[in-house]
Coordinates of C-alpha atoms in Angstrom, one line a residue:
M1 CA 118.7 -79.7 -83.3
T2 CA 118.3 -83.4 -84.2
R3 CA 119.6 -85.7 -81.6
I4 CA 121.6 -88.9 -82.4
K5 CA 121.8 -92.3 -80.9
I6 CA 124.5 -94.8 -81.5
C7 CA 123.0 -98.2 -80.8
G8 CA 124.5 -101.7 -80.1
L9 CA 127.6 -100.9 -78.1
M10 CA 129.4 -104.0 -77.1
R11 CA 133.0 -103.1 -76.1
M12 CA 134.9 -100.6 -74.0
Q13 CA 136.4 -99.4 -77.3
D14 CA 132.9 -98.3 -78.2
I15 CA 132.5 -96.3 -75.0
Q16 CA 135.8 -94.6 -75.7
A17 CA 134.6 -93.7 -79.3
V18 CA 131.3 -92.2 -78.1
N19 CA 133.0 -90.3 -75.2
E20 CA 134.9 -88.5 -77.9
A21 CA 132.1 -88.0 -80.4
L22 CA 129.4 -87.2 -77.6
P23 CA 126.2 -88.4 -79.2
D24 CA 122.9 -87.7 -77.2
Y25 CA 122.2 -91.4 -76.6
I26 CA 123.7 -94.8 -76.8
G27 CA 122.0 -98.2 -76.9
F28 CA 122.6 -101.4 -75.1
V29 CA 120.9 -104.4 -76.6
F30 CA 119.6 -106.9 -74.1
A31 CA 117.4 -108.8 -76.7
A32 CA 118.5 -111.8 -78.8
S33 CA 121.1 -110.3 -81.3
R34 CA 124.7 -110.5 -82.2
R35 CA 125.0 -107.2 -80.3
R36 CA 123.4 -108.5 -77.1
I37 CA 125.3 -107.8 -73.9
T38 CA 124.8 -108.9 -70.3
H39 CA 123.4 -106.7 -67.5
E40 CA 126.9 -106.9 -65.9
K41 CA 128.8 -105.8 -69.0
A42 CA 126.3 -103.0 -69.5
G43 CA 126.9 -101.8 -65.9
E44 CA 130.7 -101.8 -66.5
M45 CA 130.4 -99.8 -69.7
K46 CA 128.0 -97.3 -68.2
A47 CA 130.4 -96.6 -65.4
C48 CA 133.0 -95.4 -68.0
L49 CA 130.5 -93.5 -70.1
D50 CA 130.5 -89.7 -70.2
P51 CA 127.6 -88.6 -67.9
G52 CA 126.1 -86.3 -70.5
I53 CA 125.2 -89.3 -72.7
K54 CA 122.0 -91.1 -71.9
T55 CA 121.8 -94.9 -72.0
V56 CA 118.9 -96.7 -73.7
G57 CA 118.2 -100.4 -72.9
V58 CA 116.8 -102.2 -76.0
F59 CA 114.3 -105.1 -75.2
V60 CA 112.1 -107.5 -77.0
N61 CA 109.2 -108.9 -75.1
E62 CA 111.3 -108.7 -71.9
D63 CA 110.1 -109.6 -68.3
I64 CA 109.2 -106.3 -66.8
E65 CA 111.0 -107.1 -63.7
N66 CA 114.3 -107.3 -65.6
I67 CA 113.7 -103.8 -67.1
V68 CA 112.9 -102.4 -63.6
K69 CA 116.1 -103.8 -62.1
L70 CA 118.2 -102.1 -64.9
C71 CA 116.4 -98.8 -64.4
N72 CA 116.7 -98.9 -60.6
S73 CA 120.4 -99.7 -60.8
H74 CA 120.8 -96.7 -63.2
V75 CA 122.4 -98.8 -65.9
I76 CA 119.8 -97.5 -68.3
D77 CA 118.2 -94.1 -68.4
M78 CA 115.6 -94.9 -71.1
V79 CA 113.7 -98.0 -72.2
Q80 CA 113.3 -99.1 -75.9
L81 CA 110.6 -101.7 -76.5
H82 CA 111.3 -103.5 -79.8
G83 CA 108.9 -106.4 -79.7
D84 CA 105.1 -107.0 -79.4
E85 CA 104.6 -105.0 -76.3
D86 CA 101.1 -103.5 -76.3
E87 CA 99.5 -100.6 -74.4
G88 CA 98.8 -102.9 -71.4
Y89 CA 102.5 -103.7 -71.2
I90 CA 103.6 -100.1 -71.5
R91 CA 101.2 -98.9 -68.7
K92 CA 102.4 -101.7 -66.4
L93 CA 106.0 -100.5 -67.0
K94 CA 105.2 -96.9 -66.5
D95 CA 103.6 -97.8 -63.2
R96 CA 106.9 -99.2 -62.0
I97 CA 109.6 -96.8 -63.4
P98 CA 109.9 -93.0 -64.1
N99 CA 112.1 -93.6 -67.2
K100 CA 111.1 -92.4 -70.6
I101 CA 109.8 -95.2 -72.9
I102 CA 110.5 -95.5 -76.7
K103 CA 108.3 -98.0 -78.6
A104 CA 109.6 -99.3 -81.9
V105 CA 107.3 -99.6 -84.9
R106 CA 108.2 -102.0 -87.7
V107 CA 106.9 -99.9 -90.5
R108 CA 105.0 -101.3 -93.5
N109 CA 102.7 -98.4 -94.1
A110 CA 101.5 -95.1 -92.7
G111 CA 98.8 -96.9 -90.7
D112 CA 101.3 -98.7 -88.6
I113 CA 102.8 -95.4 -87.5
E114 CA 99.4 -93.7 -87.0
R115 CA 98.1 -96.5 -84.7
A116 CA 101.3 -96.5 -82.7
T117 CA 100.9 -92.8 -81.9
E118 CA 97.9 -93.7 -79.6
L119 CA 100.2 -95.6 -77.3
S120 CA 101.2 -94.0 -74.0
C121 CA 105.0 -94.3 -74.8
D122 CA 107.1 -91.0 -74.8
Y123 CA 108.6 -91.5 -78.2
L124 CA 108.2 -93.9 -81.2
L125 CA 111.1 -95.4 -83.1
L126 CA 110.4 -96.0 -86.8
D127 CA 112.2 -99.0 -88.2
A128 CA 112.0 -101.2 -91.3
Y129 CA 109.6 -104.2 -91.2
N130 CA 111.4 -107.6 -91.4
E131 CA 109.3 -110.7 -90.9
R132 CA 112.3 -112.7 -89.7
M133 CA 113.5 -110.2 -87.0
Y134 CA 112.4 -107.6 -84.7
G135 CA 115.1 -105.0 -85.6
G136 CA 118.7 -104.5 -86.4
S137 CA 118.4 -105.6 -90.0
G138 CA 120.2 -102.5 -91.3
E139 CA 117.4 -102.1 -93.9
T140 CA 115.7 -98.9 -94.7
F141 CA 111.9 -98.5 -95.3
D142 CA 110.1 -96.0 -97.6
W143 CA 110.4 -92.8 -95.4
A144 CA 107.9 -91.1 -97.7
V145 CA 105.1 -93.1 -95.8
I146 CA 105.8 -91.2 -92.6
P147 CA 102.8 -89.1 -91.8
K148 CA 102.8 -85.8 -89.9
I149 CA 102.6 -86.8 -86.3
E150 CA 102.8 -85.0 -83.0
K151 CA 104.7 -87.6 -81.0
P152 CA 108.5 -87.2 -81.4
F153 CA 110.1 -90.1 -83.1
F154 CA 113.5 -91.8 -83.6
L155 CA 114.3 -92.8 -87.2
A156 CA 116.2 -96.0 -87.6
G157 CA 117.1 -98.6 -90.2
G158 CA 119.9 -98.4 -92.7
I159 CA 121.0 -94.9 -91.8
N160 CA 124.5 -93.9 -92.6
A161 CA 126.6 -90.8 -93.4
G162 CA 125.4 -90.9 -97.0
N163 CA 121.7 -90.5 -96.3
V164 CA 121.4 -89.0 -92.8
L165 CA 121.1 -85.4 -93.9
Q166 CA 118.4 -86.3 -96.4
A167 CA 116.5 -88.0 -93.6
I168 CA 116.7 -85.0 -91.3
E169 CA 115.9 -82.4 -93.9
R170 CA 112.8 -84.2 -95.3
Y171 CA 111.4 -86.0 -92.3
H172 CA 112.4 -84.0 -89.2
P173 CA 112.9 -86.8 -86.7
Y174 CA 113.5 -86.0 -83.1
C175 CA 116.5 -88.4 -83.1
I176 CA 118.6 -90.3 -85.7
D177 CA 119.2 -93.9 -84.5
V178 CA 122.2 -95.6 -86.2
S179 CA 124.0 -99.0 -85.6
S180 CA 125.3 -100.8 -88.6
G181 CA 125.9 -97.5 -90.4
V182 CA 128.8 -96.8 -88.2
E183 CA 130.3 -100.3 -88.2
T184 CA 133.1 -101.9 -90.1
G185 CA 133.4 -105.6 -90.1
G186 CA 130.5 -105.9 -87.6
Y187 CA 132.0 -103.6 -85.0
K188 CA 131.6 -100.0 -84.2
D189 CA 134.1 -97.8 -86.0
A190 CA 135.2 -94.7 -84.1
C191 CA 135.9 -92.6 -87.2
K192 CA 132.4 -93.4 -88.7
I193 CA 130.8 -92.5 -85.3
M194 CA 132.6 -89.2 -85.3
D195 CA 131.8 -88.5 -88.9
I196 CA 128.0 -89.0 -88.5
V197 CA 127.8 -87.0 -85.3
S198 CA 129.6 -84.2 -87.0
R199 CA 127.4 -84.3 -90.1
I200 CA 124.2 -84.2 -87.9
R201 CA 125.5 -81.3 -85.8
G202 CA 126.6 -79.3 -88.9
G203 CA 130.3 -80.0 -88.7
R204 CA 130.4 -80.7 -92.5

């Protein structure tokens, strides 16, 4: 079954919403973003999170030491690299932590994805390319460029209740990653979270 990740949680209300909907993963953004939270806030939120939900820390060109601290303190269970991190960076990180690593790819064409499959990360995350920002634009890319790859991938960028089933049926991602698609007025909407989780799991 396709997994689901709700990314960019900022408030205790968001934790309450996901504890009810029970997605597989949630994301805490530690990179420059309107959804950015502090390490301390993430720790408080993790303490109230259903233990069956894994936390993913989202970073852009972060000092490796900061990622190691968050992993060692069990604030995050997985690492998502959303910047210019290369194979050398990933290997250094893997030498320091046992946590699974997701590497985001800002997709312009199939070649971007194919080159990324050679990295030693555990998963890829396919997102729309935007020259002004590393991610979180809420834009979709042309999913038809996704080649057949062996490495499991998260599919992100402009996904919502209206297009999520099409994405799953045609492209078979390991996980759907949604943020703005479950927001109203810039904040997570508990009803939208429940709706998309239910759709992915065949509720309707």
